[in-house]
Amino acid sequence: MTHRLLTALFAASLILLSGTVGAERPEAPLTDTSSLPALGDGWRDANPYRGDEQIAAVGRTLYNETCSKCHGPDMNAKGHPAPPLRRLQRYCKKVQDAALKARCLADVDHYFVTTVLKGKYILGVEHMPAWDGILKQEAVWAIKTYVDSRSR
Ligand code: HEC
């Protein structure tokens, strides 16, 4: 083997290694999201899929692929480190006034999307990874639709 070839191999293995070390970003899910109605680039203020059961089914697969290892499979958080997502809307459920209720739900939607995109970092420690650039808007709202369908 020539010296040059060895150098090239060494450089290539360094690139591979640094790639592995730097690969802290979560993987994109494999779930087929092509059935989800396209929403374009601008993020919606509130869940455009709310209440759609077919979308919730896609969201369930996405959730189990990307969120369940911390939040529990099928939203069953028992024995898992992250908080249960079933209870996110508990305040809104008590609101009687329809307009106020819609605003309350939109508020939770906003918190949900922001949390998913930015993750949860406390004093620089990652509690939950950021999914910005990994999960598309359609996927995030589908997961939210599933979470809502299981909320208590
Ligand atoms: C590596 C583990 C991990 C993964 C994967 C993960 N989360 Fe989290 N998540 C956490 C932890 C831990 C918290 C609590 C952070 C805190 O408040 O300190 C959290 C908090 C949240 C919250 C806020 C809950 C509340 O009660 O305030 C939401 C919403 C959330 N996660 C949604 C998701 C969704 C949706 C996914 C999948 C796309 C996901 N998470 C994937 C660990 C994770």
GROMACS .gro file of N, CA and C and ligand atoms in nm:
model
  499
    1MET      N    1   0.084  -0.120   0.000
    1MET     CA    2   0.000   0.000   0.000
    1MET      C    3   0.087   0.125   0.000
    2THR      N    4   0.054   0.218  -0.084
    2THR     CA    5   0.137   0.339  -0.089
    2THR      C    6   0.106   0.430   0.030
    3HIS      N    7   0.203   0.516   0.056
    3HIS     CA    8   0.186   0.609   0.165
    3HIS      C    9   0.063   0.698   0.144
    4ARG      N   10   0.048   0.740   0.015
    4ARG     CA   11  -0.063   0.831  -0.016
    4ARG      C   12  -0.199   0.764   0.012
    5LEU      N   13  -0.205   0.636  -0.026
    5LEU     CA   14  -0.330   0.563  -0.005
    5LEU      C   15  -0.362   0.553   0.145
    6LEU      N   16  -0.257   0.523   0.223
    6LEU     CA   17  -0.276   0.513   0.369
    6LEU      C   18  -0.327   0.645   0.426
    7THR      N   19  -0.265   0.756   0.379
    7THR     CA   20  -0.307   0.888   0.428
    7THR      C   21  -0.455   0.912   0.395
    8ALA      N   22  -0.491   0.875   0.271
    8ALA     CA   23  -0.630   0.896   0.229
    8ALA      C   24  -0.725   0.812   0.315
    9LEU      N   25  -0.686   0.687   0.343
    9LEU     CA   26  -0.770   0.599   0.426
    9LEU      C   27  -0.785   0.657   0.566
   10PHE      N   28  -0.671   0.707   0.619
   10PHE     CA   29  -0.673   0.765   0.753
   10PHE      C   30  -0.768   0.885   0.757
   11ALA      N   31  -0.758   0.971   0.656
   11ALA     CA   32  -0.844   1.089   0.651
   11ALA      C   33  -0.991   1.047   0.643
   12ALA      N   34  -1.017   0.945   0.559
   12ALA     CA   35  -1.155   0.900   0.543
   12ALA      C   36  -1.210   0.845   0.675
   13SER      N   37  -1.125   0.771   0.749
   13SER     CA   38  -1.176   0.713   0.873
   13SER      C   39  -1.200   0.824   0.977
   14LEU      N   40  -1.119   0.931   0.972
   14LEU     CA   41  -1.141   1.043   1.064
   14LEU      C   42  -1.276   1.108   1.035
   15ILE      N   43  -1.306   1.126   0.905
   15ILE     CA   44  -1.434   1.187   0.867
   15ILE      C   45  -1.549   1.099   0.917
   16LEU      N   46  -1.533   0.968   0.898
   16LEU     CA   47  -1.637   0.875   0.943
   16LEU      C   48  -1.656   0.883   1.094
   17LEU      N   49  -1.542   0.884   1.164
   17LEU     CA   50  -1.548   0.889   1.310
   17LEU      C   51  -1.616   1.016   1.359
   18SER      N   52  -1.574   1.132   1.302
   18SER     CA   53  -1.631   1.258   1.349
   18SER      C   54  -1.780   1.260   1.316
   19GLY      N   55  -1.817   1.197   1.204
   19GLY     CA   56  -1.958   1.187   1.170
   19GLY      C   57  -2.034   1.112   1.278
   20THR      N   58  -1.976   1.006   1.330
   20THR     CA   59  -2.045   0.927   1.433
   20THR      C   60  -2.055   1.005   1.562
   21VAL      N   61  -1.944   1.070   1.598
   21VAL     CA   62  -1.943   1.144   1.724
   21VAL      C   63  -2.042   1.260   1.720
   22GLY      N   64  -2.048   1.327   1.602
   22GLY     CA   65  -2.136   1.444   1.590
   22GLY      C   66  -2.282   1.407   1.569
   23ALA      N   67  -2.313   1.278   1.546
   23ALA     CA   68  -2.449   1.237   1.510
   23ALA      C   69  -2.540   1.227   1.632
   24GLU      N   70  -2.565   1.342   1.695
   24GLU     CA   71  -2.653   1.339   1.812
   24GLU      C   72  -2.797   1.372   1.773
   25ARG      N   73  -2.817   1.414   1.650
   25ARG     CA   74  -2.952   1.450   1.607
   25ARG      C   75  -3.033   1.322   1.589
   26PRO      N   76  -3.162   1.328   1.626
   26PRO     CA   77  -3.244   1.207   1.609
   26PRO      C   78  -3.266   1.173   1.462
   27GLU      N   79  -3.299   1.047   1.437
   27GLU     CA   80  -3.323   1.000   1.300
   27GLU      C   81  -3.461   1.042   1.253
   28ALA      N   82  -3.472   1.067   1.123
   28ALA     CA   83  -3.604   1.095   1.066
   28ALA      C   84  -3.684   0.965   1.066
   29PRO      N   85  -3.814   0.971   1.098
   29PRO     CA   86  -3.895   0.848   1.099
   29PRO      C   87  -3.914   0.791   0.958
   30LEU      N   88  -3.940   0.660   0.952
   30LEU     CA   89  -3.960   0.593   0.823
   30LEU      C   90  -4.107   0.586   0.784
   31THR      N   91  -4.197   0.619   0.879
   31THR     CA   92  -4.341   0.615   0.852
   31THR      C   93  -4.375   0.692   0.725
   32ASP      N   94  -4.461   0.633   0.642
   32ASP     CA   95  -4.504   0.699   0.518
   32ASP      C   96  -4.603   0.811   0.552
   33THR      N   97  -4.566   0.935   0.522
   33THR     CA   98  -4.653   1.049   0.555
   33THR      C   99  -4.718   1.107   0.429
   34SER      N  100  -4.709   1.033   0.317
   34SER     CA  101  -4.757   1.090   0.191
   34SER      C  102  -4.910   1.107   0.189
   35SER      N  103  -4.982   1.037   0.280
   35SER     CA  104  -5.128   1.052   0.281
   35SER      C  105  -5.172   1.178   0.355
   36LEU      N  106  -5.079   1.245   0.424
   36LEU     CA  107  -5.117   1.364   0.501
   36LEU      C  108  -5.133   1.484   0.407
   37PRO      N  109  -5.245   1.556   0.418
   37PRO     CA  110  -5.264   1.674   0.333
   37PRO      C  111  -5.148   1.774   0.350
   38ALA      N  112  -5.092   1.819   0.236
   38ALA     CA  113  -4.976   1.910   0.242
   38ALA      C  114  -5.016   2.044   0.301
   39LEU      N  115  -4.927   2.101   0.382
   39LEU     CA  116  -4.958   2.226   0.452
   39LEU      C  117  -4.868   2.342   0.409
   40GLY      N  118  -4.773   2.317   0.320
   40GLY     CA  119  -4.684   2.425   0.278
   40GLY      C  120  -4.576   2.453   0.382
   41ASP      N  121  -4.506   2.565   0.361
   41ASP     CA  122  -4.390   2.593   0.445
   41ASP      C  123  -4.423   2.664   0.576
   42GLY      N  124  -4.516   2.759   0.571
   42GLY     CA  125  -4.544   2.838   0.692
   42GLY      C  126  -4.612   2.754   0.799
   43TRP      N  127  -4.559   2.760   0.921
   43TRP     CA  128  -4.619   2.681   1.029
   43TRP      C  129  -4.754   2.737   1.069
   44ARG      N  130  -4.853   2.649   1.083
   44ARG     CA  131  -4.987   2.691   1.126
   44ARG      C  132  -4.986   2.726   1.274
   45ASP      N  133  -5.079   2.814   1.313
   45ASP     CA  134  -5.089   2.853   1.454
   45ASP      C  135  -5.155   2.744   1.537
   46ALA      N  136  -5.247   2.670   1.474
   46ALA     CA  137  -5.319   2.566   1.548
   46ALA      C  138  -5.326   2.441   1.459
   47ASN      N  139  -5.356   2.328   1.523
   47ASN     CA  140  -5.356   2.200   1.451
   47ASN      C  141  -5.460   2.196   1.339
   48PRO      N  142  -5.417   2.193   1.212
   48PRO     CA  143  -5.513   2.192   1.102
   48PRO      C  144  -5.581   2.057   1.085
   49TYR      N  145  -5.530   1.953   1.151
   49TYR     CA  146  -5.585   1.816   1.136
   49TYR      C  147  -5.673   1.776   1.254
   50ARG      N  148  -5.700   1.866   1.344
   50ARG     CA  149  -5.766   1.830   1.470
   50ARG      C  150  -5.889   1.741   1.451
   51GLY      N  151  -5.894   1.630   1.523
   51GLY     CA  152  -6.011   1.544   1.522
   51GLY      C  153  -6.016   1.443   1.408
   52ASP      N  154  -5.919   1.444   1.318
   52ASP     CA  155  -5.921   1.351   1.204
   52ASP      C  156  -5.860   1.216   1.244
   53GLU      N  157  -5.944   1.113   1.245
   53GLU     CA  158  -5.899   0.982   1.296
   53GLU      C  159  -5.798   0.912   1.206
   54GLN      N  160  -5.813   0.931   1.075
   54GLN     CA  161  -5.717   0.867   0.984
   54GLN      C  162  -5.578   0.928   1.002
   55ILE      N  163  -5.577   1.059   1.023
   55ILE     CA  164  -5.448   1.126   1.045
   55ILE      C  165  -5.391   1.085   1.181
   56ALA      N  166  -5.479   1.069   1.279
   56ALA     CA  167  -5.432   1.024   1.411
   56ALA      C  168  -5.364   0.887   1.401
   57ALA      N  169  -5.413   0.801   1.310
   57ALA     CA  170  -5.353   0.668   1.293
   57ALA      C  171  -5.210   0.679   1.238
   58VAL      N  172  -5.189   0.772   1.144
   58VAL     CA  173  -5.053   0.795   1.093
   58VAL      C  174  -4.968   0.854   1.207
   59GLY      N  175  -5.029   0.945   1.282
   59GLY     CA  176  -4.960   1.008   1.395
   59GLY      C  177  -4.917   0.908   1.499
   60ARG      N  178  -4.998   0.806   1.517
   60ARG     CA  179  -4.964   0.702   1.616
   60ARG      C  180  -4.835   0.629   1.576
   61THR      N  181  -4.828   0.594   1.447
   61THR     CA  182  -4.706   0.527   1.399
   61THR      C  183  -4.585   0.618   1.413
   62LEU      N  184  -4.603   0.746   1.377
   62LEU     CA  185  -4.493   0.842   1.390
   62LEU      C  186  -4.451   0.856   1.535
   63TYR      N  187  -4.550   0.867   1.623
   63TYR     CA  188  -4.523   0.880   1.766
   63TYR      C  189  -4.444   0.759   1.817
   64ASN      N  190  -4.491   0.641   1.782
   64ASN     CA  191  -4.424   0.519   1.832
   64ASN      C  192  -4.283   0.508   1.779
   65GLU      N  193  -4.260   0.565   1.661
   65GLU     CA  194  -4.126   0.560   1.604
   65GLU      C  195  -4.033   0.664   1.667
   66THR      N  196  -4.085   0.785   1.694
   66THR     CA  197  -3.996   0.895   1.733
   66THR      C  198  -4.005   0.937   1.880
   67CYS      N  199  -4.117   0.918   1.944
   67CYS     CA  200  -4.136   0.975   2.078
   67CYS      C  201  -4.148   0.869   2.186
   68SER      N  202  -4.185   0.746   2.150
   68SER     CA  203  -4.226   0.648   2.251
   68SER      C  204  -4.112   0.601   2.340
   69LYS      N  205  -3.988   0.607   2.291
   69LYS     CA  206  -3.883   0.552   2.377
   69LYS      C  207  -3.869   0.633   2.505
   70CYS      N  208  -3.910   0.759   2.503
   70CYS     CA  209  -3.907   0.842   2.625
   70CYS      C  210  -4.046   0.863   2.684
   71HIS      N  211  -4.147   0.885   2.598
   71HIS     CA  212  -4.280   0.917   2.647
   71HIS      C  213  -4.368   0.793   2.662
   72GLY      N  214  -4.317   0.675   2.626
   72GLY     CA  215  -4.390   0.551   2.643
   72GLY      C  216  -4.467   0.510   2.519
   73PRO      N  217  -4.463   0.380   2.483
   73PRO     CA  218  -4.536   0.335   2.364
   73PRO      C  219  -4.686   0.355   2.380
   74ASP      N  220  -4.752   0.395   2.270
   74ASP     CA  221  -4.896   0.422   2.271
   74ASP      C  222  -4.937   0.514   2.385
   75MET      N  223  -4.849   0.611   2.414
   75MET     CA  224  -4.877   0.715   2.514
   75MET      C  225  -4.889   0.660   2.655
   76ASN      N  226  -4.840   0.542   2.676
   76ASN     CA  227  -4.843   0.485   2.810
   76ASN      C  228  -4.710   0.516   2.878
   77ALA      N  229  -4.708   0.627   2.950
   77ALA     CA  230  -4.581   0.680   3.001
   77ALA      C  231  -4.527   0.604   3.123
   78LYS      N  232  -4.604   0.508   3.173
   78LYS     CA  233  -4.560   0.437   3.294
   78LYS      C  234  -4.421   0.377   3.278
   79GLY      N  235  -4.333   0.405   3.373
   79GLY     CA  236  -4.200   0.348   3.369
   79GLY      C  237  -4.107   0.416   3.270
   80HIS      N  238  -4.154   0.525   3.205
   80HIS     CA  239  -4.069   0.597   3.110
   80HIS      C  240  -4.029   0.732   3.170
   81PRO      N  241  -3.913   0.784   3.123
   81PRO     CA  242  -3.858   0.905   3.188
   81PRO      C  243  -3.934   1.034   3.159
   82ALA      N  244  -3.997   1.046   3.045
   82ALA     CA  245  -4.056   1.174   3.007
   82ALA      C  246  -4.201   1.186   3.055
   83PRO      N  247  -4.249   1.311   3.068
   83PRO     CA  248  -4.385   1.330   3.121
   83PRO      C  249  -4.492   1.276   3.026
   84PRO      N  250  -4.606   1.232   3.081
   84PRO     CA  251  -4.715   1.182   2.997
   84PRO      C  252  -4.776   1.295   2.915
   85LEU      N  253  -4.798   1.272   2.787
   85LEU     CA  254  -4.851   1.378   2.702
   85LEU      C  255  -5.005   1.379   2.702
   86ARG      N  256  -5.065   1.277   2.764
   86ARG     CA  257  -5.211   1.269   2.769
   86ARG      C  258  -5.275   1.388   2.838
   87ARG      N  259  -5.200   1.448   2.929
   87ARG     CA  260  -5.260   1.549   3.016
   87ARG      C  261  -5.237   1.692   2.967
   88LEU      N  262  -5.175   1.708   2.849
   88LEU     CA  263  -5.139   1.842   2.803
   88LEU      C  264  -5.259   1.937   2.792
   89GLN      N  265  -5.376   1.883   2.756
   89GLN     CA  266  -5.490   1.970   2.731
   89GLN      C  267  -5.589   1.970   2.845
   90ARG      N  268  -5.548   1.924   2.962
   90ARG     CA  269  -5.646   1.905   3.067
   90ARG      C  270  -5.718   2.034   3.106
   91TYR      N  271  -5.646   2.149   3.099
   91TYR     CA  272  -5.713   2.275   3.137
   91TYR      C  273  -5.819   2.311   3.033
   92CYS      N  274  -5.784   2.293   2.906
   92CYS     CA  275  -5.876   2.334   2.800
   92CYS      C  276  -6.008   2.257   2.808
   93LYS      N  277  -5.999   2.131   2.852
   93LYS     CA  278  -6.120   2.049   2.857
   93LYS      C  279  -6.225   2.108   2.949
   94LYS      N  280  -6.179   2.184   3.048
   94LYS     CA  281  -6.273   2.240   3.146
   94LYS      C  282  -6.334   2.371   3.099
   95VAL      N  283  -6.278   2.430   2.992
   95VAL     CA  284  -6.329   2.559   2.946
   95VAL      C  285  -6.461   2.538   2.872
   96GLN      N  286  -6.564   2.611   2.914
   96GLN     CA  287  -6.698   2.594   2.854
   96GLN      C  288  -6.715   2.677   2.728
   97ASP      N  289  -6.670   2.803   2.734
   97ASP     CA  290  -6.689   2.895   2.623
   97ASP      C  291  -6.612   2.847   2.498
   98ALA      N  292  -6.684   2.833   2.384
   98ALA     CA  293  -6.624   2.772   2.264
   98ALA      C  294  -6.504   2.850   2.212
   99ALA      N  295  -6.515   2.984   2.208
   99ALA     CA  296  -6.406   3.066   2.153
   99ALA      C  297  -6.283   3.057   2.244
  100LEU      N  298  -6.309   3.062   2.375
  100LEU     CA  299  -6.198   3.052   2.471
  100LEU      C  300  -6.132   2.915   2.463
  101LYS      N  301  -6.215   2.812   2.445
  101LYS     CA  302  -6.163   2.676   2.435
  101LYS      C  303  -6.071   2.663   2.313
  102ALA      N  304  -6.115   2.720   2.200
  102ALA     CA  305  -6.034   2.715   2.078
  102ALA      C  306  -5.900   2.783   2.100
  103ARG      N  307  -5.901   2.896   2.172
  103ARG     CA  308  -5.774   2.966   2.200
  103ARG      C  309  -5.686   2.885   2.292
  104CYS      N  310  -5.749   2.821   2.388
  104CYS     CA  311  -5.673   2.737   2.482
  104CYS      C  312  -5.604   2.623   2.407
  105LEU      N  313  -5.679   2.558   2.317
  105LEU     CA  314  -5.621   2.446   2.241
  105LEU      C  315  -5.509   2.494   2.149
  106ALA      N  316  -5.529   2.614   2.088
  106ALA     CA  317  -5.426   2.669   2.000
  106ALA      C  318  -5.299   2.698   2.080
  107ASP      N  319  -5.318   2.741   2.204
  107ASP     CA  320  -5.205   2.771   2.292
  107ASP      C  321  -5.125   2.643   2.321
  108VAL      N  322  -5.195   2.535   2.348
  108VAL     CA  323  -5.128   2.407   2.374
  108VAL      C  324  -5.059   2.358   2.246
  109ASP      N  325  -5.126   2.378   2.132
  109ASP     CA  326  -5.065   2.342   2.003
  109ASP      C  327  -4.931   2.413   1.986
  110HIS      N  328  -4.933   2.543   2.016
  110HIS     CA  329  -4.812   2.624   2.000
  110HIS      C  330  -4.700   2.572   2.091
  111TYR      N  331  -4.735   2.542   2.214
  111TYR     CA  332  -4.637   2.489   2.310
  111TYR      C  333  -4.581   2.355   2.260
  112PHE      N  334  -4.670   2.271   2.209
  112PHE     CA  335  -4.632   2.139   2.159
  112PHE      C  336  -4.532   2.151   2.044
  113VAL      N  337  -4.568   2.234   1.945
  113VAL     CA  338  -4.482   2.249   1.826
  113VAL      C  339  -4.347   2.308   1.867
  114THR      N  340  -4.350   2.411   1.951
  114THR     CA  341  -4.224   2.473   1.994
  114THR      C  342  -4.137   2.372   2.066
  115THR      N  343  -4.198   2.292   2.153
  115THR     CA  344  -4.121   2.192   2.228
  115THR      C  345  -4.059   2.090   2.133
  116VAL      N  346  -4.138   2.043   2.036
  116VAL     CA  347  -4.087   1.941   1.943
  116VAL      C  348  -3.974   1.999   1.857
  117LEU      N  349  -3.992   2.121   1.808
  117LEU     CA  350  -3.890   2.178   1.719
  117LEU      C  351  -3.762   2.214   1.794
  118LYS      N  352  -3.776   2.269   1.913
  118LYS     CA  353  -3.657   2.316   1.986
  118LYS      C  354  -3.604   2.214   2.086
  119GLY      N  355  -3.683   2.114   2.120
  119GLY     CA  356  -3.641   2.018   2.223
  119GLY      C  357  -3.647   2.081   2.360
  120LYS      N  358  -3.594   2.009   2.459
  120LYS     CA  359  -3.590   2.062   2.596
  120LYS      C  360  -3.447   2.057   2.645
  121TYR      N  361  -3.388   2.173   2.657
  121TYR     CA  362  -3.251   2.183   2.707
  121TYR      C  363  -3.253   2.264   2.835
  122ILE      N  364  -3.207   2.205   2.942
  122ILE     CA  365  -3.207   2.276   3.070
  122ILE      C  366  -3.064   2.285   3.120
  123LEU      N  367  -3.018   2.410   3.135
  123LEU     CA  368  -2.877   2.437   3.171
  123LEU      C  369  -2.783   2.360   3.078
  124GLY      N  370  -2.816   2.361   2.950
  124GLY     CA  371  -2.730   2.297   2.850
  124GLY      C  372  -2.740   2.146   2.845
  125VAL      N  373  -2.820   2.087   2.933
  125VAL     CA  374  -2.836   1.940   2.932
  125VAL      C  375  -2.959   1.905   2.848
  126GLU      N  376  -2.939   1.812   2.754
  126GLU     CA  377  -3.050   1.775   2.667
  126GLU      C  378  -3.144   1.678   2.738
  127HIS      N  379  -3.269   1.725   2.761
  127HIS     CA  380  -3.372   1.636   2.816
  127HIS      C  381  -3.451   1.572   2.703
  128MET      N  382  -3.465   1.650   2.597
  128MET     CA  383  -3.536   1.601   2.478
  128MET      C  384  -3.469   1.665   2.357
  129PRO      N  385  -3.442   1.585   2.252
  129PRO     CA  386  -3.374   1.642   2.135
  129PRO      C  387  -3.464   1.735   2.055
  130ALA      N  388  -3.403   1.823   1.975
  130ALA     CA  389  -3.479   1.914   1.887
  130ALA      C  390  -3.505   1.843   1.754
  131TRP      N  391  -3.627   1.858   1.703
  131TRP     CA  392  -3.664   1.790   1.578
  131TRP      C  393  -3.674   1.886   1.461
  132ASP      N  394  -3.631   2.010   1.480
  132ASP     CA  395  -3.636   2.108   1.372
  132ASP      C  396  -3.552   2.058   1.254
  133GLY      N  397  -3.610   2.060   1.134
  133GLY     CA  398  -3.538   2.013   1.016
  133GLY      C  399  -3.544   1.862   0.999
  134ILE      N  400  -3.600   1.790   1.097
  134ILE     CA  401  -3.610   1.644   1.087
  134ILE      C  402  -3.756   1.603   1.067
  135LEU      N  403  -3.846   1.660   1.150
  135LEU     CA  404  -3.988   1.632   1.134
  135LEU      C  405  -4.053   1.746   1.057
  136LYS      N  406  -4.127   1.712   0.951
  136LYS     CA  407  -4.198   1.813   0.875
  136LYS      C  408  -4.323   1.856   0.951
  137GLN      N  409  -4.375   1.973   0.914
  137GLN     CA  410  -4.497   2.025   0.976
  137GLN      C  411  -4.609   1.921   0.976
  138GLU      N  412  -4.627   1.853   0.863
  138GLU     CA  413  -4.735   1.753   0.852
  138GLU      C  414  -4.717   1.645   0.957
  139ALA      N  415  -4.592   1.600   0.977
  139ALA     CA  416  -4.566   1.492   1.073
  139ALA      C  417  -4.593   1.539   1.216
  140VAL      N  418  -4.551   1.661   1.249
  140VAL     CA  419  -4.570   1.712   1.385
  140VAL      C  420  -4.719   1.724   1.418
  141TRP      N  421  -4.797   1.779   1.323
  141TRP     CA  422  -4.941   1.793   1.349
  141TRP      C  423  -5.010   1.657   1.353
  142ALA      N  424  -4.961   1.561   1.275
  142ALA     CA  425  -5.020   1.427   1.280
  142ALA      C  426  -4.995   1.366   1.419
  143ILE      N  427  -4.876   1.385   1.473
  143ILE     CA  428  -4.845   1.334   1.607
  143ILE      C  429  -4.935   1.403   1.710
  144LYS      N  430  -4.952   1.534   1.693
  144LYS     CA  431  -5.039   1.608   1.787
  144LYS      C  432  -5.182   1.556   1.779
  145THR      N  433  -5.228   1.525   1.658
  145THR     CA  434  -5.364   1.474   1.640
  145THR      C  435  -5.380   1.341   1.713
  146TYR      N  436  -5.276   1.258   1.705
  146TYR     CA  437  -5.279   1.131   1.779
  146TYR      C  438  -5.280   1.156   1.931
  147VAL      N  439  -5.191   1.246   1.976
  147VAL     CA  440  -5.183   1.278   2.120
  147VAL      C  441  -5.321   1.326   2.169
  148ASP      N  442  -5.385   1.415   2.092
  148ASP     CA  443  -5.518   1.465   2.129
  148ASP      C  444  -5.620   1.352   2.137
  149SER      N  445  -5.609   1.257   2.043
  149SER     CA  446  -5.709   1.149   2.039
  149SER      C  447  -5.698   1.060   2.163
  150ARG      N  448  -5.584   1.064   2.229
  150ARG     CA  449  -5.564   0.983   2.349
  150ARG      C  450  -5.565   1.065   2.478
  151SER      N  451  -5.597   1.196   2.465
  151SER     CA  452  -5.583   1.281   2.584
  151SER      C  453  -5.699   1.257   2.682
  152ARG      N  454  -5.669   1.282   2.808
  152ARG     CA  455  -5.770   1.265   2.912
  152ARG      C  456  -5.793   1.396   2.984
  153HEC     C1  457  -3.482   1.130   2.443
  153HEC     C2  458  -3.609   1.132   2.510
  153HEC     C3  459  -3.724   1.204   2.444
  153HEC     C4  460  -3.774   1.189   2.317
  153HEC     C5  461  -3.724   1.095   2.208
  153HEC     C6  462  -3.887   1.278   2.308
  153HEC     N1  463  -3.905   1.346   2.425
  153HEC    FE1  464  -4.047   1.485   2.466
  153HEC     N2  465  -3.968   1.515   2.649
  153HEC     C7  466  -3.865   1.442   2.704
  153HEC     C8  467  -3.842   1.488   2.840
  153HEC     C9  468  -3.738   1.431   2.937
  153HEC    C10  469  -3.933   1.591   2.864
  153HEC    C11  470  -3.947   1.675   2.990
  153HEC    C12  471  -3.846   1.784   2.979
  153HEC    C13  472  -3.853   1.878   3.092
  153HEC     O1  473  -3.954   1.948   3.106
  153HEC     O2  474  -3.755   1.883   3.165
  153HEC    C14  475  -4.011   1.606   2.742
  153HEC    C15  476  -4.113   1.697   2.726
  153HEC    C16  477  -4.200   1.701   2.619
  153HEC    C17  478  -4.314   1.788   2.607
  153HEC    C18  479  -4.361   1.888   2.712
  153HEC    C19  480  -4.448   1.811   2.811
  153HEC    C20  481  -4.503   1.892   2.925
  153HEC     O3  482  -4.580   1.834   3.002
  153HEC     O4  483  -4.470   2.010   2.938
  153HEC    C21  484  -4.374   1.762   2.488
  153HEC    C22  485  -4.497   1.827   2.430
  153HEC    C23  486  -4.297   1.657   2.425
  153HEC     N3  487  -4.191   1.622   2.506
  153HEC    C24  488  -4.327   1.598   2.304
  153HEC    C25  489  -4.248   1.504   2.240
  153HEC    C26  490  -4.278   1.450   2.109
  153HEC    C27  491  -4.400   1.483   2.028
  153HEC    C28  492  -4.176   1.365   2.077
  153HEC    C29  493  -4.155   1.288   1.949
  153HEC    C30  494  -4.151   1.368   1.829
  153HEC    C31  495  -4.083   1.364   2.190
  153HEC     N4  496  -4.131   1.450   2.287
  153HEC    C32  497  -3.966   1.290   2.195
  153HEC    C33  498  -3.793   1.342   2.642
  153HEC    C34  499  -3.808   1.302   2.511
   0.00000   0.00000   0.00000
